[in-house]
Amino acid sequence: MDMKKNYKQSKTLWGSKVRKELNEFAKSYTYSFPFDYKLYEEDIGQSIAHVQMLEKGKLIKHKEKKKFLNVLKNLKKEISQQIKLNKFKTNKDYEDIHTYIEKKVTEQLGDVIGTKLHTARSRNDQVSADTRLYIRKNGVGVAGLLTELIHTIHNLAEKHKYIIMPAYTHMQLAKPVYFRDYIRAYSEMFKRDMLRIENCLGRLNFCPLGSGAVGGTHYRTINRKFIAKELEFSDYIKNTVDAVSDRDFVLEYLFVLSMIMMHISRLSEDFVMWSSPQFKFITIDESFMTGSSILPQKNNPDVCELARGKTGRVYGNLMGFLTVMKGLPMSYNRDMQEDKEALFDSNDTVITTLKVYIELLKKLKITDRNKENMMNAIKVSKGFANAPRYVDYLVEKGYSLRNAYEFVSRLVHYCTLNDLDFDKLEDSHIDEFINNESKIDRKSIKYLRQYSKKSGIRNFIKTGLRACSFNNYLRTGSRKRHTTLGNSAVSDVNKQLTQERKEIRNIFKQIQHTYSTRLP
Ligand code: ARG
C-alpha cells in the first residue's frame, strides 16, 4: 500500500480510507480557509515553537526539526509573497489554515516526517493560540494608531488654544468653552481605549498549547512552559478544558474595538453637524468631502458618516459573537469558528477608520469665518450663556447656591417672557424685575439689600450682569482666573499638553514593550 499516495487523497486532517468524502455543500459550509488564512503567520510561528518543543521532548529528532524549520520558514515567505501579489488561493481543498500548513509541510517532507508536526497538539488548542497571537499583534497596532490619533488631537488643541466655542448639553447651548478642552475630551477617551487594549492583552496573553483537543495530551515529555515562553506568552493556561473552550478574549477585544468606534462615531457626529452650512464651525479638507451627483452646492462629510455607520457593524460583530457563545456546552464546539470573520472585520474596520481619521484631523481647519460662527452661536443665546456664571458670581458674593440659582432662574424667566437679552437689560427692565421680585419673594429682596450694601439693588444686579458678561470674560477672564471659560486657564495649557503627550507616549511604550513580540 502506498501510504504517501493514500494520505494525499485526503486533504483533511481527519480523512481516511474508510471515511466518505465530505459532501460538497458541507465542505463550503464548514471550511474556514477562505478567511482564516489570515492567521498564517501565527500558525507557522507556533509550529516553529512546537517543533522545538517536540525535539526537546524527544518526540522528533534533531535532523527532523531542522527540516521542519526550513520548510516552515520558506512557507511563510511564500505565502506572504503570494498574498502581496494577490495570488494566494484559498481553494476548497483545505479545511482551514492549520490543515493547509500541515499539508504543505507534508507535501515537502513526506508522510513519515511531515505528519509528526501534529504530534501532541490539536487544532483546538492551536486555533486558540493563533487567535491570541493575532489579537496581541493587532492590539499593539491599534494602540499605535490611537497614539497617532491622540497626537494629532493634541496638535490641534495647541494650534487653536485660544478659540472659544459653544458647548452644548441636550443639544442646547450650555456655556462657552475652549476648543482645546472640547477636542481634548476625545483624546482622553482614546487614551482610556489604549488602556483598555493593554488590559485586554494582559488577560489573553496566556498559552493554551499542550491542551490538545481538551484536557491535555498523553505525552509526558512535552513542556508547556517552554512553548509558552517561546511564543512570549506570560504563562501557560493551567486548565486544559478552559484553554480550548472560551473565546472571552475575542469578545473582550471586540468590545474594546466597539468602544473605539463609539468614540469615533461621536466625533463624527460632531463633525457632520459642525461642517454643515447651518453651523460651519470647522472646515474639513475638501479631499475628505464628496460632492453630489445632482446638487452642485453640496459638500458632503461622507468619511465621517461612514465612520458613524461602520460603528454599527463593529457593534454587530460583538453582539453576534456574544450570541454564538451564550449557549455552547463545554468544551470546543465548531460554532466558535464564527469568531474569525467578526474579529477580522472589526479589526480591519477600526484600523482603516483610525488611519483615515488621523489624516482628516491633520488637515482639519478652523478658519476665521469658523471662529466667527462659533462666537455668533454663543451670542445668539441672548446672553443666557452667562447665566451659569452669574449664579457662581452671586455665590461668591455670599448667596447660597440654591438661592442664587432661584434668583437667576427668575431673571432668565423675566427676560424670556419679555423677549429681552439677558446681557442687555436696561435700568427700566431691572427696576421692573425688582418690582416683580418683591411681590414673588420677599426673601430675595432681603438678600439683594444685604449683599448690595450701599450701591443699591439695581446697581448690584447691573454690576453682576456686567461682570459675568461674555465680553467681559473674553477681555479679562481667561487671564485673571484659573477656571474661566473651560476648565483650564491659558497659562496652564502648555504644561497640561506636555504632560498629556508624555502620558500617551508612556502608555504606548509600555504596551509595545510588553506585547509587541516577534514570532519565531
Ligand atoms: N477552523 C476551526 C476553528 O476555527 C479550527 C478548529 C477545528 N477543530 C475541530 N475540532 N474541528 O475553530
JSON list of C-alpha atoms and ligand atoms in Angstrom, two decimals, residues 32 36 95-96 98 122-124 127 247 332-334 336-337 339-340, ligand 1:
[
{"chain": "A", "resi": 32, "resn": "SER", "atom": "CA", "xyz": [-12.79, 28.36, 7.17]},
{"chain": "A", "resi": 36, "resn": "ASP", "atom": "CA", "xyz": [-8.66, 32.11, 8.45]},
{"chain": "A", "resi": 95, "resn": "GLU", "atom": "CA", "xyz": [-10.41, 22.95, 5.54]},
{"chain": "A", "resi": 96, "resn": "ASP", "atom": "CA", "xyz": [-8.54, 25.66, 7.35]},
{"chain": "A", "resi": 98, "resn": "HIS", "atom": "CA", "xyz": [-3.91, 24.70, 10.09]},
{"chain": "A", "resi": 122, "resn": "SER", "atom": "CA", "xyz": [-4.96, 19.52, 18.27]},
{"chain": "A", "resi": 123, "resn": "ARG", "atom": "CA", "xyz": [-6.47, 22.20, 16.14]},
{"chain": "A", "resi": 124, "resn": "ASN", "atom": "CA", "xyz": [-8.47, 23.15, 19.23]},
{"chain": "A", "resi": 127, "resn": "VAL", "atom": "CA", "xyz": [-6.62, 27.83, 16.91]},
{"chain": "A", "resi": 247, "resn": "ARG", "atom": "CA", "xyz": [-13.41, 32.91, 23.48]},
{"chain": "A", "resi": 332, "resn": "TYR", "atom": "CA", "xyz": [-14.73, 23.15, 21.97]},
{"chain": "A", "resi": 333, "resn": "ASN", "atom": "CA", "xyz": [-17.60, 23.45, 19.51]},
{"chain": "A", "resi": 334, "resn": "ARG", "atom": "CA", "xyz": [-17.34, 24.32, 15.86]},
{"chain": "A", "resi": 336, "resn": "MET", "atom": "CA", "xyz": [-16.58, 29.03, 17.79]},
{"chain": "A", "resi": 337, "resn": "GLN", "atom": "CA", "xyz": [-15.10, 29.24, 14.32]},
{"chain": "A", "resi": 339, "resn": "ASP", "atom": "CA", "xyz": [-15.23, 34.33, 15.83]},
{"chain": "A", "resi": 340, "resn": "LYS", "atom": "CA", "xyz": [-12.87, 34.78, 12.88]},
{"chain": "B", "resi": 1, "resn": "ARG", "atom": "N1", "xyz": [-11.26, 26.06, 11.92]},
{"chain": "B", "resi": 1, "resn": "ARG", "atom": "C1", "xyz": [-11.51, 25.67, 13.27]},
{"chain": "B", "resi": 1, "resn": "ARG", "atom": "C2", "xyz": [-11.85, 26.91, 14.12]},
{"chain": "B", "resi": 1, "resn": "ARG", "atom": "O1", "xyz": [-11.56, 27.98, 13.70]},
{"chain": "B", "resi": 1, "resn": "ARG", "atom": "C3", "xyz": [-10.29, 25.03, 13.80]},
{"chain": "B", "resi": 1, "resn": "ARG", "atom": "C4", "xyz": [-10.54, 24.05, 14.85]},
{"chain": "B", "resi": 1, "resn": "ARG", "atom": "C5", "xyz": [-11.15, 22.84, 14.33]},
{"chain": "B", "resi": 1, "resn": "ARG", "atom": "N2", "xyz": [-11.33, 21.86, 15.35]},
{"chain": "B", "resi": 1, "resn": "ARG", "atom": "C6", "xyz": [-12.15, 20.82, 15.22]},
{"chain": "B", "resi": 1, "resn": "ARG", "atom": "N3", "xyz": [-12.20, 20.02, 16.23]},
{"chain": "B", "resi": 1, "resn": "ARG", "atom": "N4", "xyz": [-12.87, 20.63, 14.15]},
{"chain": "B", "resi": 1, "resn": "ARG", "atom": "O2", "xyz": [-12.42, 26.79, 15.17]}
]
